[in-house]
Coordinates of C-alpha atoms and ligand atoms in Angstrom, one line a residue:
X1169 CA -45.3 6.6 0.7
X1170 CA -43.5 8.5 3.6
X1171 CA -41.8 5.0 4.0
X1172 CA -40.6 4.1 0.3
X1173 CA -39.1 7.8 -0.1
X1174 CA -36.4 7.7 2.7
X1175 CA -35.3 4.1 1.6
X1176 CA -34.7 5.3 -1.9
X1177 CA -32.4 8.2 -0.7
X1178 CA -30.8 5.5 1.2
X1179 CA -29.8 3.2 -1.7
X1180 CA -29.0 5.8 -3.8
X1181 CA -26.4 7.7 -1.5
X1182 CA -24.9 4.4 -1.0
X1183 CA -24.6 3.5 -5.1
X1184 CA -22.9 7.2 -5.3
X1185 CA -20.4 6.1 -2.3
X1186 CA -19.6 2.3 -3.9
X1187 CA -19.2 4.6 -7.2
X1188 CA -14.8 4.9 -7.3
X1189 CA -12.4 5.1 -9.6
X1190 CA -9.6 2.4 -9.7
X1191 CA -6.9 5.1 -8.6
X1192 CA -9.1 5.8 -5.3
X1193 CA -9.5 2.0 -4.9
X1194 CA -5.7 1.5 -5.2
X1195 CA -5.5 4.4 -2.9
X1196 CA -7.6 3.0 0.1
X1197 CA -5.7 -0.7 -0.7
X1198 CA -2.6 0.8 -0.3
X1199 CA -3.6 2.4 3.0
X1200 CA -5.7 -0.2 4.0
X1201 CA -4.7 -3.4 2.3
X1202 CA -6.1 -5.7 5.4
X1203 CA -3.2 -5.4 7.0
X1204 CA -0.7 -3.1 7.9
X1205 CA -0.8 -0.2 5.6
X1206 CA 1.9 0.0 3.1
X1207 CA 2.1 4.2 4.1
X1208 CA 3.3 3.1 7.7
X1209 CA 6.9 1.7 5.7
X1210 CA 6.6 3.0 2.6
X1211 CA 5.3 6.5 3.4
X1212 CA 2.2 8.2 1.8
X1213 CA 3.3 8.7 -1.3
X1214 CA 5.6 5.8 -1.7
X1215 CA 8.6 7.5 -1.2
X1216 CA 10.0 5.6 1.0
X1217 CA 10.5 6.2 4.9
X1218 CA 13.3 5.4 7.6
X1219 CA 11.1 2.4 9.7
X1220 CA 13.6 2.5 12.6
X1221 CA 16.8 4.1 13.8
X1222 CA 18.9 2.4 16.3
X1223 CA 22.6 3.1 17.4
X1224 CA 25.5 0.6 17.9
X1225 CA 28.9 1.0 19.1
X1226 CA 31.6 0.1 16.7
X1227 CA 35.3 0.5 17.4
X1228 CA 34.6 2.7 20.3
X1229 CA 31.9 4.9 18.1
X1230 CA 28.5 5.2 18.1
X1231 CA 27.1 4.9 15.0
X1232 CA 23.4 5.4 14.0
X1233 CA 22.2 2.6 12.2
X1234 CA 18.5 2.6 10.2
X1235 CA 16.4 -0.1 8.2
X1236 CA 14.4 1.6 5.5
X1237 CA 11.3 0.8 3.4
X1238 CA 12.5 1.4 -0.2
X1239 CA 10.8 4.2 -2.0
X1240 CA 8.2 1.7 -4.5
X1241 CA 7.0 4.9 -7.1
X1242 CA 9.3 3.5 -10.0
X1243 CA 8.8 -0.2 -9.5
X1244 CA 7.4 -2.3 -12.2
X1245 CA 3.9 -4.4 -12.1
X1246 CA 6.0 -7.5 -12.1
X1247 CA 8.4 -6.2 -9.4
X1248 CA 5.2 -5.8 -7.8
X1249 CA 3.7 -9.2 -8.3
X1250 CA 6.5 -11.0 -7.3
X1251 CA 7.0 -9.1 -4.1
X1252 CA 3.2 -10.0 -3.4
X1253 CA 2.9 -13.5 -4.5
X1254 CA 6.8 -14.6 -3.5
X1255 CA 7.7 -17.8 -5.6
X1256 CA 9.6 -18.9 -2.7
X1257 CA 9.1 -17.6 0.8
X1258 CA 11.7 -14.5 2.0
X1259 CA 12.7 -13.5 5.4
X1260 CA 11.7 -9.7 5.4
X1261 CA 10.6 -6.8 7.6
X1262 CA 7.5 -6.5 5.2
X1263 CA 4.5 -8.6 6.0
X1264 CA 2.7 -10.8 3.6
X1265 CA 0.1 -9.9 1.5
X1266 CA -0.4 -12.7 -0.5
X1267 CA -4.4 -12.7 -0.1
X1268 CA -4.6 -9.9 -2.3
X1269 CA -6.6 -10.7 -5.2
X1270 CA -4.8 -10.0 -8.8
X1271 CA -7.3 -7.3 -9.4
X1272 CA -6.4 -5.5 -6.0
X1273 CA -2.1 -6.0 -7.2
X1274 CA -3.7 -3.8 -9.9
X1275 CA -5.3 -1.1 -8.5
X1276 CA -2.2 -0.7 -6.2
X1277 CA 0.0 -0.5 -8.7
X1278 CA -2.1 2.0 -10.6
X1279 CA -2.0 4.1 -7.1
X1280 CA 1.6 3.9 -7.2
X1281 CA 2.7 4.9 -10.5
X1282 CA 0.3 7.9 -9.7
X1283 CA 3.2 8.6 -7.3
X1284 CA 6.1 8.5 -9.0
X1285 CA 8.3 12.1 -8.5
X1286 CA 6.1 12.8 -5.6
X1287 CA 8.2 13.4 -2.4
Ligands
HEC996 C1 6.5 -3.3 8.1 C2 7.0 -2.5 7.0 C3 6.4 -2.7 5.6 C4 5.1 -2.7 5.2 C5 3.9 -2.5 6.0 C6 5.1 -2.8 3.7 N1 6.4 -2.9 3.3 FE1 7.0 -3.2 1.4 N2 9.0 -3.3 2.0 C7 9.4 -3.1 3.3 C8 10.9 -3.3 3.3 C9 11.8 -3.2 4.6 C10 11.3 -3.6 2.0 C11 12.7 -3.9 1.5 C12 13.1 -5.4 1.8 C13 12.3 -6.3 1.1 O1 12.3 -6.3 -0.2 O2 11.7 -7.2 1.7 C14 10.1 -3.6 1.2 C15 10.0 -3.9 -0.2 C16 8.9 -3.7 -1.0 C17 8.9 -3.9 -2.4 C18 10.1 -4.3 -3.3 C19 10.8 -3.0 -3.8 C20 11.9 -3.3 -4.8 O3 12.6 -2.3 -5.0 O4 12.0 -4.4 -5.2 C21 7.6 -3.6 -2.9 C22 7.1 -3.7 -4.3 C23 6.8 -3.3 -1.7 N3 7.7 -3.4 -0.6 C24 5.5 -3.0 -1.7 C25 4.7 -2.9 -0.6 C26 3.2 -2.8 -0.6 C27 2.4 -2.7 -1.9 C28 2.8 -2.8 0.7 C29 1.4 -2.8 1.2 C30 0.5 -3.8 0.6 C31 4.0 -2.9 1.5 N4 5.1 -3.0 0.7 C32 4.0 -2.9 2.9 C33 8.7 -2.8 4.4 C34 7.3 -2.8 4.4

C-alpha cells in the first residue's frame, strides 16, 4: 500500500503535465522547435527583430547597415509550409526546419496567428 499510493500521484501529475492545448504546443515549438528558436530572429511575439547591425563606409560615409527577420504574425499557412518544406533549396539566414512534422507546421501556425497585432 505505502508503495502503490506514491506511484499513482506520480502518473497522474505527469498526465495533468502532458495535458496541453495546441496553442501552448505551438508555443513551446516555436521557442523550441529542435533547433534554434524561431524567437531568437523572429522575436517573441513574431514581430520581427533586427538579427545584426553592421556599418560600412560608402562614398566616404558610414552607414549602418542591418539584416532583419521579417515580422511572421500575418503570414499565411501556406506561406508557412513552403518556407518549412522549400520545394527547391534557398540560400537564407534561417535554418532549416524541414523535420518538422505537418502536425507541428500546425500548431506553429496556430501560435502565430495568436500573435498577430502584438508588438
Ligand atoms: C537565424 C535566424 C532565423 C531563425 C532562427 C528563424 N528564422 Fe524565419 N526568417 C529569417 C529571415 C532572415 C527571413 C527572411 C529571409 C528568408 O525568407 O529566408 C525569415 C523568413 C521566414 C518566413 C517567411 C516570411 C515571409 O514573409 O514570407 C517564415 C514563415 C519564417 N521565417 C518562419 C520561421 C519559423 C516558424 C521559425 C522557427 C521554426 C524561424 N522562422 C526561424 C530568420 C530566421
Amino acid at each position: 500500500m505505502r508503495l502503490i499510493i506514491p506511484l499513482c500521484i506520480t502518473t497522474f501529475s505527469f498526465s495533468q503535465e502532458w495535458f496541453i492545448t495546441n496553442y501552448e504546443y505551438g508555443k513551446m515549438l516555436y521557442n523550441n522547435p529542435r533547433g534554434i528558436s524561431c524567437a531568437k530572429c523572429h522575436g517573441k511575439k513574431a514581430q520581427g527583430k533586427i538579427i545584426a547591425s553592421y556599418k560600412i563606409k560608402k562614398y566616404g560615409k558610414i552607414i549602418t547597415k542591418t539584416i532583419k527577420a521579417p515580422n511572421i504574425q500575418n503570414i499565411t499557412y501556406e506561406q508557412l509550409k513552403t518556407k518549412i518544406f522549400p520545394k527547391k533549396k534557398i540560400l537564407s539566414i534561417m535554418p532549416q526546419y524541414d523535420y518538422l512534422t505537418t502536425n507541428e507546421v500546425e500548431a506553429l501556425y496556430l501560435y502565430l496567428q495568436a500573435q498577430k497585432d502584438k508588438k
